[in-house]
Steps between C-alpha positions, in 0.01 A plus 500: 500500500524476880724193465727695262550787744585264785754308287864573590614416146278777359645759736862395439447524123335839541788620720761385245315689223472816710868472596602484132282804418635704791861410425463590132287815517597644840846366593566804719221385734621140513856616574399777744725469809314457830801388707843661526667164431399135455431294812705182531535248779472137611219344702409135565782390270381700199663798331233770480515801270255785442585760235474874537260572211122457501503192274798334674340564840171330404675200345758474780239504778315203350808292415667566836182406689463173310868420561433502874278194456744294292729355765229440767284316244795289378598416857147407612414311181809281486525436877133406521529288186800298619347438843182380330691285249717334762709307247840675484623274219218629285592863580858437384375321189276793404786748551743299287241451226427874499867593453539251211184635339626860536832420334344313207230760427726807536751333266221462243418869555864595436520298179170642371614856577831456318341320202227759438739792552727346234204435269318837536818709550347796690839677526553539126455860384495660846683834488662534840508881509120512458436300815483665838749333731600564860753449776599131523778536757285375789429177308851433371651576840265255673542226241836389637365472856274198447552190707270217605552582867404863435205378293367299797582780745306757295205273426295506821225292339739206464608546862137491614447190286796326667385594852145381423634170364709438813226608743232304317721189502564531874134565586378211283637262767374709795231329706301822539509592133119516480504809723768656276287429192199672661705811584656523155162443331349778712782743413483396133129584484558860609816549293309407184206714611737797523646416160153498341438850635835625369431353155206739471769768452635321192340753260681782681835321463435417134400860425813642663735248339370552148480880534863513617627280217325691222573847641870434566597322177225585254388259230657704219853467642475122477441470124866417418475205736146400398624199306680364807189551715280328242748211468521455878122501543456259207765263637347497847156433351646206305659368820178533706265345244756257360726366777283575806185401311650160415613452862143550626359283223691200639238500777210598271494862616447805277741796506209723392291392797791552735570852367132587531505374859794726597399799284477740796855418609626545142338845477652603834843394373439686171411821681774490763779325299562291810432126531547534877182709515298188415706235684281456812184506290625241247597266784150518642341442158719198430388344827138578421554343155595169659878511559595385850641750753846337524548499121391864469717602793808326360472565126379860477759669730786296351368571152520876555876454529577204274217482244505844338390398151423854382824644635696215340344562157566873529865453601573268207322724247657821635848347469443396137331837428804696618730277293290582192493874578880515522547264201673237714488164325456222754621153413300198611765435764449851639120461493527174692732675747240775550230238564728324748581822687135608513396158633698591812475880525124518425432308823630800695282760329244517781752545780727771356440872522426620147361156408527417130733788415768385743478142371510625140806713580677203660417284197636757252811536714554124496446469123744791434395557137188722542547858633358530853425866420218368280292460817427874478289430192265280702437726799217700343311198369567270795198611702264396221668165452507438876122456483542214250774347719290522817186357337694208348673436836173477692336277237809276499495458876128430500538232232797347686293472819202344320722252314696390808180472707351273233821300470507445877127416511452805721237657272123501547323522163159546662627811677648621170168460317316686778758782502495535122121512500501772766745716303318463167 
């Protein structure tokens, strides 16, 4: 019993349950305003936001605090890893292999999303006037502003990654690099110590995030879109246990074991609807599992921008869903066009304000046969599906890191067995 009460997973699950109960039975408490207006700002390269209501405030405090650790951990991890590796050709090889892997796997995700949406047809029978919509102007207005230069300029994580790559490469040839390694290792120790303390607040963040979602939208208002939600969750489960499971099996690894190993991170993502909330923690766990520092430092940050499996599945399914709702028959040529467009636009989902909605708006605008106004149908249900997207994204990036580490012979199976045994 003592072990149960000191287990973070237990407290996060409890917090999620309490958040659902509060949001459903006492939404006025969850949505009680404690600030005159939301707090927004930028610090250490991260956009921080804390809402004005009780539930938003609790969730925002946790997520914003964790975000402060993301860029320092990425910088320290990758710089230290490259200096320790020393072989710059190998660094470039890992980066190129990661990008090829991302493109292949996200293309599979797109095809699976389109195929199952066509097979299960979640949009058939949806009566549009029964579904609560919303204002989509901020998404459609932003959709035309996307550019790769803007994507890089807005994505501070990629900028930190680039700086760390350059600095690590320069320092790898520095005669006094051993002193640099000692300093970075010392700083790294205390950064991760601080992160462990912050993660103790995960139940608070999960409670606030779930209470806000349930109290604001209410489960009953989502029934008209329940089929879409069920289809999205089913498709992502098929992708995780099918595609990602097969990828791990190539190196005799079990997807079930891996999910059990990262269960705390998955619950944090479920409660907060943010994969960023678990990014520093998942990087540390992957290293502890046996993946080398350079591989973790290269693959995970890049994956958060280019390997968004969950977001890719959602975008493809949402596009087909809206076509079915508005009785738009898509030819195979048009479906292939949608897949082609999403192969490009989905890579910008992490760096654009409004994330998936802006990318979806730009895709609908490019296709020109599905009404962009249909986005309003998805606003109410999006928060619930964002949890599925975020969970699939973090699993996908974890699997990518493990696979590439194995492929590069930068994986320690003895460390993995010890880590798995500790978590069981």
